[in-house]
Amino acid sequence: MISPTITTFRNLERARYPFCPGCGHTLVLDHLNAALVKLQLDARQTVIVTDIGCVGMSDQYFDVNAFHGLHGRAITYATGIKLVKPELNVIVLMGDGGLGIGGAHLLSAARRNIGMTVLVFNNLNFGMTGGEHSVTTPHGGITATTRGGNLERPLDVCATVAVNGAAYVYRGTSFDKDLPDRIAEAIQTPGFALLDLWELCTAYYVPNNKFSKNALLQTMQTLGLPSGVLQRRDSPELSRAYREQSASQRGKPVLPPQPIEQKYDSALAATTRIVLAGAAGGKVRSTASALALGAMYSGLWATQRDDYPTTVMSGYSVSEVILSREEILYMGISKPDILAVITPEGLSQVPRQLHAMDETQTVYVVPELADQVETRARKVVFNFERAAASKKSLAVMTTAAIVRHANLYPLAAFREAISAGQRADIAAENLKAVDASESII
Ligand SMILES: Cc1ncc(C[n+]2csc(CCOP(=O)(O)OP(=O)(O)O)c2C)c(N)n1
Ligand code: SF4
Ligand SMILES: [Mg+2]
């Protein structure tokens, strides 16, 4: 079947762009749409990552995947997306404000040659917040924060990324007729591509400076900044180079993350919030991961949140796991349904949770700490008399006992999660602890 030709990626049924009349953002977005149409990109394989500011509102007008994050961090999100899925077309839309705020990210992305196309909507000021000066405001520019004229030297965005190894660098304006071709060229470049697109902020920079289309070009000339395609380099794109290196070193290709298959059934009725309170070095986090993975094998949603000091192998380690039939939208636990007190370090971290719990909830506790646990919750004390309880495996053993006692899901799923997620020798040791857990409650 021949796919129909896509005539627009802009969702024309949605509201018109929200920008002020004459704002350069409108022109650049129309050029971007033309470039996407020219390339006939697969919308499912294309992601627009927006920064903050007026430009940050742009992604919602395109029928492709979108990610909108914090100011100055768009390049970091784009980097993560590209590293996980190198096959995607990743396009970043950010202002000159965000570019300055996240300047180090720009350098890293160019230096690493991560495959993304960054469109800098460079209107020479912070538009959304009232026209303050940015890293690209020209010397002498009048803005809300430089009333007497900007004393700073503007950043040469193109030279900065070019010297750091960018694969494609272009400087132009929103008025360039061939911009769709240049944007398309950039998207097709395997490595890091950036277009520094100078444009008009008609609400602030234009009235503050009696600025115009001609003034854009004149300013570039006065500053000695060249325009056009300024660099093309053919060097390895990082996300693919990384996969190639891993494949050659491990002798097999790196596969993308695979979906977790349901193999078991859980009888769990209500969302269950579980806290494992133990000691660093006591396998608390890896046990919590196995608890969550086992739940996913059993058709449940699961979240995990860990808390531990920055020191290694000393102090507390507390993991929170939520299991549910429904999608979990909030990961915090203030009132656990199940709390396992495994070591004194763990106990020291959970007085508030113990205090919040009531008779409908359960605290599982090792015998030597049973008297120190103050709570209205039902107390179940582990009995290690008949089990060979190695201190190292306490978290695994007690969690396995809880999985069975609270009927969270089949213990076989927990065992499988241990085997799947842990090194073979460690998994073998932990599976022995699961066997030993039978007699402790
Ligand atoms: C870390 C951070 N600092 C400041 C702000 C406030 N803020 C929101 S929009 C904006 C200016 C955006 O300017 P720019 O990135 O150039 O985009 P434009 O509005 O010009 O399109 C600022 C400073 C913020 N949201 N986050
Ligand atoms: S404030 Fe400036 S950047 Fe924002 S929409 Fe208006 S003209 Fe565009
Ligand atoms: Mg701006």
mmCIF file of N, CA and C in Angstrom, residues 233-339:
data_model
loop_
_atom_site.group_PDB
_atom_site.id
_atom_site.type_symbol
_atom_site.label_atom_id
_atom_site.label_comp_id
_atom_site.label_asym_id
_atom_site.label_seq_id
_atom_site.Cartn_x
_atom_site.Cartn_y
_atom_site.Cartn_z
ATOM 1 N N ARG A 233 30.223 18.631 9.122
ATOM 2 C CA ARG A 233 31.269 17.684 9.518
ATOM 3 C C ARG A 233 30.694 16.283 9.532
ATOM 4 N N ASP A 234 31.486 15.362 9.089
ATOM 5 C CA ASP A 234 31.010 13.991 9.054
ATOM 6 C C ASP A 234 31.759 13.201 10.123
ATOM 7 N N SER A 235 31.226 13.176 11.326
ATOM 8 C CA SER A 235 31.878 12.372 12.371
ATOM 9 C C SER A 235 30.816 11.501 13.049
ATOM 10 N N PRO A 236 31.234 10.430 13.737
ATOM 11 C CA PRO A 236 30.251 9.460 14.250
ATOM 12 C C PRO A 236 29.250 10.082 15.228
ATOM 13 N N GLU A 237 28.003 9.759 15.005
ATOM 14 C CA GLU A 237 26.932 10.206 15.904
ATOM 15 C C GLU A 237 26.973 9.334 17.157
ATOM 16 N N LEU A 238 26.843 9.948 18.330
ATOM 17 C CA LEU A 238 27.144 9.225 19.568
ATOM 18 C C LEU A 238 26.227 8.041 19.866
ATOM 19 N N SER A 239 24.912 8.191 19.694
ATOM 20 C CA SER A 239 24.023 7.092 20.114
ATOM 21 C C SER A 239 24.270 5.842 19.277
ATOM 22 N N ARG A 240 24.596 6.037 17.996
ATOM 23 C CA ARG A 240 24.886 4.865 17.150
ATOM 24 C C ARG A 240 26.288 4.341 17.433
ATOM 25 N N ALA A 241 27.252 5.269 17.604
ATOM 26 C CA ALA A 241 28.633 4.845 17.889
ATOM 27 C C ALA A 241 28.664 4.024 19.178
ATOM 28 N N TYR A 242 27.868 4.454 20.143
ATOM 29 C CA TYR A 242 27.815 3.754 21.431
ATOM 30 C C TYR A 242 27.300 2.327 21.251
ATOM 31 N N ARG A 243 26.238 2.196 20.448
ATOM 32 C CA ARG A 243 25.691 0.850 20.206
ATOM 33 C C ARG A 243 26.683 -0.030 19.449
ATOM 34 N N GLU A 244 27.365 0.586 18.485
ATOM 35 C CA GLU A 244 28.337 -0.204 17.714
ATOM 36 C C GLU A 244 29.468 -0.686 18.622
ATOM 37 N N GLN A 245 29.925 0.227 19.481
ATOM 38 C CA GLN A 245 31.018 -0.155 20.386
ATOM 39 C C GLN A 245 30.573 -1.273 21.332
ATOM 40 N N SER A 246 29.377 -1.119 21.908
ATOM 41 C CA SER A 246 28.890 -2.146 22.838
ATOM 42 C C SER A 246 28.741 -3.473 22.127
ATOM 43 N N ALA A 247 28.194 -3.424 20.897
ATOM 44 C CA ALA A 247 27.977 -4.670 20.157
ATOM 45 C C ALA A 247 29.306 -5.353 19.885
ATOM 46 N N SER A 248 30.326 -4.558 19.494
ATOM 47 C CA SER A 248 31.595 -5.202 19.156
ATOM 48 C C SER A 248 32.294 -5.710 20.408
ATOM 49 N N GLN A 249 32.119 -5.012 21.537
ATOM 50 C CA GLN A 249 32.784 -5.476 22.763
ATOM 51 C C GLN A 249 32.066 -6.660 23.385
ATOM 52 N N ARG A 250 30.745 -6.714 23.249
ATOM 53 C CA ARG A 250 29.998 -7.807 23.884
ATOM 54 C C ARG A 250 29.676 -8.936 22.915
ATOM 55 N N GLY A 251 29.971 -8.690 21.632
ATOM 56 C CA GLY A 251 29.742 -9.721 20.631
ATOM 57 C C GLY A 251 28.289 -9.896 20.257
ATOM 58 N N LYS A 252 27.406 -9.022 20.756
ATOM 59 C CA LYS A 252 26.007 -9.105 20.327
ATOM 60 C C LYS A 252 25.412 -7.696 20.313
ATOM 61 N N PRO A 253 24.426 -7.467 19.459
ATOM 62 C CA PRO A 253 23.877 -6.112 19.361
ATOM 63 C C PRO A 253 23.115 -5.697 20.618
ATOM 64 N N VAL A 254 23.083 -4.379 20.860
ATOM 65 C CA VAL A 254 22.322 -3.866 21.999
ATOM 66 C C VAL A 254 20.873 -3.731 21.563
ATOM 67 N N LEU A 255 19.981 -4.433 22.247
ATOM 68 C CA LEU A 255 18.567 -4.378 21.869
ATOM 69 C C LEU A 255 17.887 -3.222 22.593
ATOM 70 N N PRO A 256 16.885 -2.632 21.978
ATOM 71 C CA PRO A 256 16.120 -1.604 22.700
ATOM 72 C C PRO A 256 15.382 -2.246 23.880
ATOM 73 N N PRO A 257 14.990 -1.454 24.874
ATOM 74 C CA PRO A 257 14.291 -2.030 26.026
ATOM 75 C C PRO A 257 13.058 -2.825 25.570
ATOM 76 N N GLN A 258 12.890 -4.016 26.132
ATOM 77 C CA GLN A 258 11.767 -4.873 25.741
ATOM 78 C C GLN A 258 10.611 -4.719 26.733
ATOM 79 N N PRO A 259 9.371 -4.838 26.259
ATOM 80 C CA PRO A 259 8.238 -4.767 27.202
ATOM 81 C C PRO A 259 8.278 -5.933 28.187
ATOM 82 N N ILE A 260 7.774 -5.697 29.394
ATOM 83 C CA ILE A 260 7.744 -6.759 30.408
ATOM 84 C C ILE A 260 6.486 -7.592 30.189
ATOM 85 N N GLU A 261 6.707 -8.890 30.040
ATOM 86 C CA GLU A 261 5.599 -9.791 29.695
ATOM 87 C C GLU A 261 4.900 -10.286 30.967
ATOM 88 N N GLN A 262 3.563 -10.324 30.944
ATOM 89 C CA GLN A 262 2.840 -10.892 32.090
ATOM 90 C C GLN A 262 2.846 -12.417 31.983
ATOM 91 N N LYS A 263 3.330 -13.072 33.071
ATOM 92 C CA LYS A 263 3.404 -14.537 33.053
ATOM 93 C C LYS A 263 2.622 -15.143 34.201
ATOM 94 N N TYR A 264 2.234 -14.326 35.158
ATOM 95 C CA TYR A 264 1.541 -14.825 36.355
ATOM 96 C C TYR A 264 0.307 -13.957 36.602
ATOM 97 N N ASP A 265 -0.521 -14.396 37.545
ATOM 98 C CA ASP A 265 -1.695 -13.601 37.925
ATOM 99 C C ASP A 265 -1.610 -13.252 39.400
ATOM 100 N N SER A 266 -2.015 -12.046 39.726
ATOM 101 C CA SER A 266 -2.019 -11.631 41.126
ATOM 102 C C SER A 266 -3.457 -11.497 41.603
ATOM 103 N N ALA A 267 -3.668 -11.833 42.878
ATOM 104 C CA ALA A 267 -5.017 -11.690 43.445
ATOM 105 C C ALA A 267 -5.153 -10.351 44.166
ATOM 106 N N LEU A 268 -4.125 -9.516 44.075
ATOM 107 C CA LEU A 268 -4.133 -8.241 44.813
ATOM 108 C C LEU A 268 -5.357 -7.413 44.418
ATOM 109 N N ALA A 269 -6.123 -6.970 45.420
ATOM 110 C CA ALA A 269 -7.342 -6.212 45.105
ATOM 111 C C ALA A 269 -7.067 -4.709 45.187
ATOM 112 N N ALA A 270 -6.463 -4.277 46.284
ATOM 113 C CA ALA A 270 -6.292 -2.826 46.484
ATOM 114 C C ALA A 270 -4.837 -2.427 46.268
ATOM 115 N N THR A 271 -4.649 -1.176 45.901
ATOM 116 C CA THR A 271 -3.292 -0.627 45.789
ATOM 117 C C THR A 271 -2.570 -0.829 47.121
ATOM 118 N N THR A 272 -1.335 -1.326 47.059
ATOM 119 C CA THR A 272 -0.606 -1.665 48.289
ATOM 120 C C THR A 272 0.723 -0.914 48.322
ATOM 121 N N ARG A 273 0.904 -0.155 49.407
ATOM 122 C CA ARG A 273 2.112 0.667 49.554
ATOM 123 C C ARG A 273 3.041 -0.021 50.550
ATOM 124 N N ILE A 274 4.244 -0.339 50.079
ATOM 125 C CA ILE A 274 5.161 -1.165 50.883
ATOM 126 C C ILE A 274 6.460 -0.400 51.140
ATOM 127 N N VAL A 275 6.927 -0.429 52.369
ATOM 128 C CA VAL A 275 8.219 0.193 52.702
ATOM 129 C C VAL A 275 9.143 -0.879 53.254
ATOM 130 N N LEU A 276 10.339 -0.967 52.684
ATOM 131 C CA LEU A 276 11.357 -1.882 53.219
ATOM 132 C C LEU A 276 12.412 -1.017 53.905
ATOM 133 N N ALA A 277 12.552 -1.151 55.214
ATOM 134 C CA ALA A 277 13.467 -0.291 55.967
ATOM 135 C C ALA A 277 14.639 -1.125 56.475
ATOM 136 N N GLY A 278 15.783 -0.975 55.824
ATOM 137 C CA GLY A 278 16.940 -1.782 56.186
ATOM 138 C C GLY A 278 18.213 -0.960 56.187
ATOM 139 N N ALA A 279 19.331 -1.656 55.963
ATOM 140 C CA ALA A 279 20.635 -1.000 56.029
ATOM 141 C C ALA A 279 21.311 -1.005 54.666
ATOM 142 N N ALA A 280 22.123 0.026 54.422
ATOM 143 C CA ALA A 280 22.894 0.077 53.183
ATOM 144 C C ALA A 280 23.794 -1.154 53.127
ATOM 145 N N GLY A 281 23.937 -1.731 51.962
ATOM 146 C CA GLY A 281 24.722 -2.955 51.821
ATOM 147 C C GLY A 281 23.898 -4.192 52.131
ATOM 148 N N GLY A 282 22.616 -4.007 52.485
ATOM 149 C CA GLY A 282 21.755 -5.129 52.864
ATOM 150 C C GLY A 282 20.803 -5.558 51.763
ATOM 151 N N LYS A 283 21.124 -5.203 50.533
ATOM 152 C CA LYS A 283 20.344 -5.622 49.350
ATOM 153 C C LYS A 283 18.905 -5.111 49.372
ATOM 154 N N VAL A 284 18.677 -3.969 50.038
ATOM 155 C CA VAL A 284 17.300 -3.466 50.127
ATOM 156 C C VAL A 284 16.810 -3.006 48.755
ATOM 157 N N ARG A 285 17.640 -2.226 48.056
ATOM 158 C CA ARG A 285 17.200 -1.685 46.764
ATOM 159 C C ARG A 285 17.017 -2.783 45.727
ATOM 160 N N SER A 286 17.954 -3.746 45.676
ATOM 161 C CA SER A 286 17.817 -4.799 44.658
ATOM 162 C C SER A 286 16.611 -5.679 44.980
ATOM 163 N N THR A 287 16.333 -5.858 46.284
ATOM 164 C CA THR A 287 15.153 -6.650 46.650
ATOM 165 C C THR A 287 13.876 -5.903 46.258
ATOM 166 N N ALA A 288 13.874 -4.577 46.484
ATOM 167 C CA ALA A 288 12.706 -3.779 46.102
ATOM 168 C C ALA A 288 12.493 -3.857 44.587
ATOM 169 N N SER A 289 13.596 -3.845 43.815
ATOM 170 C CA SER A 289 13.474 -3.956 42.350
ATOM 171 C C SER A 289 12.856 -5.294 41.976
ATOM 172 N N ALA A 290 13.308 -6.369 42.653
ATOM 173 C CA ALA A 290 12.753 -7.694 42.354
ATOM 174 C C ALA A 290 11.278 -7.741 42.748
ATOM 175 N N LEU A 291 10.942 -7.076 43.863
ATOM 176 C CA LEU A 291 9.537 -7.041 44.309
ATOM 177 C C LEU A 291 8.673 -6.362 43.237
ATOM 178 N N ALA A 292 9.191 -5.252 42.713
ATOM 179 C CA ALA A 292 8.434 -4.503 41.696
ATOM 180 C C ALA A 292 8.361 -5.290 40.384
ATOM 181 N N LEU A 293 9.481 -5.880 39.980
ATOM 182 C CA LEU A 293 9.502 -6.628 38.712
ATOM 183 C C LEU A 293 8.584 -7.852 38.784
ATOM 184 N N GLY A 294 8.628 -8.532 39.925
ATOM 185 C CA GLY A 294 7.751 -9.696 40.118
ATOM 186 C C GLY A 294 6.286 -9.287 39.990
ATOM 187 N N ALA A 295 5.972 -8.105 40.520
ATOM 188 C CA ALA A 295 4.587 -7.601 40.414
ATOM 189 C C ALA A 295 4.222 -7.348 38.955
ATOM 190 N N MET A 296 5.168 -6.804 38.197
ATOM 191 C CA MET A 296 4.888 -6.531 36.780
ATOM 192 C C MET A 296 4.722 -7.836 36.006
ATOM 193 N N TYR A 297 5.511 -8.848 36.359
ATOM 194 C CA TYR A 297 5.307 -10.178 35.743
ATOM 195 C C TYR A 297 3.906 -10.705 36.052
ATOM 196 N N SER A 298 3.328 -10.181 37.153
ATOM 197 C CA SER A 298 2.018 -10.674 37.580
ATOM 198 C C SER A 298 0.891 -9.735 37.149
ATOM 199 N N GLY A 299 1.189 -8.847 36.217
ATOM 200 C CA GLY A 299 0.148 -7.996 35.635
ATOM 201 C C GLY A 299 -0.173 -6.744 36.426
ATOM 202 N N LEU A 300 0.675 -6.385 37.397
ATOM 203 C CA LEU A 300 0.408 -5.189 38.207
ATOM 204 C C LEU A 300 1.266 -4.018 37.730
ATOM 205 N N TRP A 301 0.854 -2.811 38.095
ATOM 206 C CA TRP A 301 1.721 -1.643 37.942
ATOM 207 C C TRP A 301 2.611 -1.586 39.181
ATOM 208 N N ALA A 302 3.810 -1.056 39.035
ATOM 209 C CA ALA A 302 4.702 -0.976 40.197
ATOM 210 C C ALA A 302 5.582 0.261 40.096
ATOM 211 N N THR A 303 5.843 0.886 41.236
ATOM 212 C CA THR A 303 6.829 1.974 41.281
ATOM 213 C C THR A 303 7.837 1.661 42.375
ATOM 214 N N GLN A 304 9.005 2.255 42.260
ATOM 215 C CA GLN A 304 10.036 2.070 43.300
ATOM 216 C C GLN A 304 10.709 3.407 43.548
ATOM 217 N N ARG A 305 10.924 3.700 44.805
ATOM 218 C CA ARG A 305 11.586 4.948 45.178
ATOM 219 C C ARG A 305 12.553 4.608 46.306
ATOM 220 N N ASP A 306 13.825 5.003 46.160
ATOM 221 C CA ASP A 306 14.829 4.598 47.149
ATOM 222 C C ASP A 306 15.372 5.820 47.895
ATOM 223 N N ASP A 307 15.704 5.606 49.137
ATOM 224 C CA ASP A 307 16.335 6.666 49.926
ATOM 225 C C ASP A 307 17.506 6.049 50.688
ATOM 226 N N TYR A 308 18.663 6.678 50.581
ATOM 227 C CA TYR A 308 19.851 6.159 51.280
ATOM 228 C C TYR A 308 20.843 7.308 51.375
ATOM 229 N N PRO A 309 21.775 7.272 52.334
ATOM 230 C CA PRO A 309 22.734 8.369 52.447
ATOM 231 C C PRO A 309 23.764 8.286 51.314
ATOM 232 N N THR A 310 24.551 9.341 51.156
ATOM 233 C CA THR A 310 25.524 9.328 50.055
ATOM 234 C C THR A 310 26.675 8.368 50.329
ATOM 235 N N THR A 311 26.852 7.993 51.576
ATOM 236 C CA THR A 311 27.931 7.057 51.907
ATOM 237 C C THR A 311 27.614 5.675 51.341
ATOM 238 N N VAL A 312 28.652 4.869 51.152
ATOM 239 C CA VAL A 312 28.444 3.544 50.571
ATOM 240 C C VAL A 312 28.592 2.482 51.652
ATOM 241 N N MET A 313 27.679 1.512 51.681
ATOM 242 C CA MET A 313 27.736 0.359 52.584
ATOM 243 C C MET A 313 27.674 0.744 54.066
ATOM 244 N N SER A 314 27.170 1.948 54.374
ATOM 245 C CA SER A 314 26.955 2.248 55.789
ATOM 246 C C SER A 314 25.730 3.144 55.886
ATOM 247 N N GLY A 315 25.022 3.050 57.020
ATOM 248 C CA GLY A 315 23.806 3.847 57.200
ATOM 249 C C GLY A 315 22.570 3.098 56.736
ATOM 250 N N TYR A 316 21.479 3.867 56.565
ATOM 251 C CA TYR A 316 20.176 3.243 56.256
ATOM 252 C C TYR A 316 19.981 3.050 54.758
ATOM 253 N N SER A 317 19.022 2.221 54.424
ATOM 254 C CA SER A 317 18.565 2.093 53.040
ATOM 255 C C SER A 317 17.073 1.776 53.108
ATOM 256 N N VAL A 318 16.275 2.704 52.617
ATOM 257 C CA VAL A 318 14.820 2.531 52.690
ATOM 258 C C VAL A 318 14.254 2.585 51.276
ATOM 259 N N SER A 319 13.515 1.561 50.906
ATOM 260 C CA SER A 319 12.900 1.553 49.571
ATOM 261 C C SER A 319 11.396 1.510 49.701
ATOM 262 N N GLU A 320 10.737 2.278 48.839
ATOM 263 C CA GLU A 320 9.273 2.295 48.823
ATOM 264 C C GLU A 320 8.798 1.690 47.507
ATOM 265 N N VAL A 321 7.874 0.764 47.600
ATOM 266 C CA VAL A 321 7.333 0.113 46.397
ATOM 267 C C VAL A 321 5.811 0.205 46.465
ATOM 268 N N ILE A 322 5.220 0.647 45.379
ATOM 269 C CA ILE A 322 3.749 0.650 45.313
ATOM 270 C C ILE A 322 3.327 -0.359 44.255
ATOM 271 N N LEU A 323 2.369 -1.204 44.587
ATOM 272 C CA LEU A 323 1.824 -2.181 43.641
ATOM 273 C C LEU A 323 0.342 -1.872 43.459
ATOM 274 N N SER A 324 -0.099 -1.921 42.205
ATOM 275 C CA SER A 324 -1.500 -1.555 41.981
ATOM 276 C C SER A 324 -2.036 -2.160 40.697
ATOM 277 N N ARG A 325 -3.358 -2.314 40.649
ATOM 278 C CA ARG A 325 -4.002 -2.723 39.395
ATOM 279 C C ARG A 325 -4.138 -1.526 38.458
ATOM 280 N N GLU A 326 -4.089 -0.316 39.051
ATOM 281 C CA GLU A 326 -4.267 0.919 38.272
ATOM 282 C C GLU A 326 -2.906 1.571 38.045
ATOM 283 N N GLU A 327 -2.832 2.433 37.050
ATOM 284 C CA GLU A 327 -1.615 3.212 36.833
ATOM 285 C C GLU A 327 -1.355 4.068 38.078
ATOM 286 N N ILE A 328 -0.080 4.168 38.489
ATOM 287 C CA ILE A 328 0.251 4.881 39.730
ATOM 288 C C ILE A 328 0.733 6.281 39.363
ATOM 289 N N LEU A 329 -0.009 7.278 39.784
ATOM 290 C CA LEU A 329 0.330 8.637 39.357
ATOM 291 C C LEU A 329 1.128 9.393 40.411
ATOM 292 N N TYR A 330 1.160 8.901 41.634
ATOM 293 C CA TYR A 330 1.952 9.552 42.679
ATOM 294 C C TYR A 330 2.759 8.486 43.416
ATOM 295 N N MET A 331 4.075 8.686 43.462
ATOM 296 C CA MET A 331 4.958 7.631 43.985
ATOM 297 C C MET A 331 5.225 7.732 45.483
ATOM 298 N N GLY A 332 4.796 8.821 46.114
ATOM 299 C CA GLY A 332 5.125 9.003 47.531
ATOM 300 C C GLY A 332 4.292 8.080 48.432
ATOM 301 N N ILE A 333 4.856 7.745 49.604
ATOM 302 C CA ILE A 333 4.110 6.936 50.585
ATOM 303 C C ILE A 333 4.198 7.634 51.939
ATOM 304 N N SER A 334 3.064 8.132 52.454
ATOM 305 C CA SER A 334 3.110 8.699 53.800
ATOM 306 C C SER A 334 2.525 7.703 54.798
ATOM 307 N N LYS A 335 1.617 6.844 54.319
ATOM 308 C CA LYS A 335 0.983 5.859 55.212
ATOM 309 C C LYS A 335 1.077 4.489 54.542
ATOM 310 N N PRO A 336 2.096 3.706 54.901
ATOM 311 C CA PRO A 336 2.270 2.412 54.216
ATOM 312 C C PRO A 336 1.174 1.414 54.602
ATOM 313 N N ASP A 337 0.873 0.491 53.718
ATOM 314 C CA ASP A 337 0.004 -0.647 54.054
ATOM 315 C C ASP A 337 0.840 -1.752 54.671
ATOM 316 N N ILE A 338 2.101 -1.821 54.221
ATOM 317 C CA ILE A 338 3.036 -2.819 54.743
ATOM 318 C C ILE A 338 4.367 -2.124 54.994
ATOM 319 N N LEU A 339 4.908 -2.330 56.193
ATOM 320 C CA LEU A 339 6.236 -1.761 56.466
ATOM 321 C C LEU A 339 7.100 -2.876 57.051
#
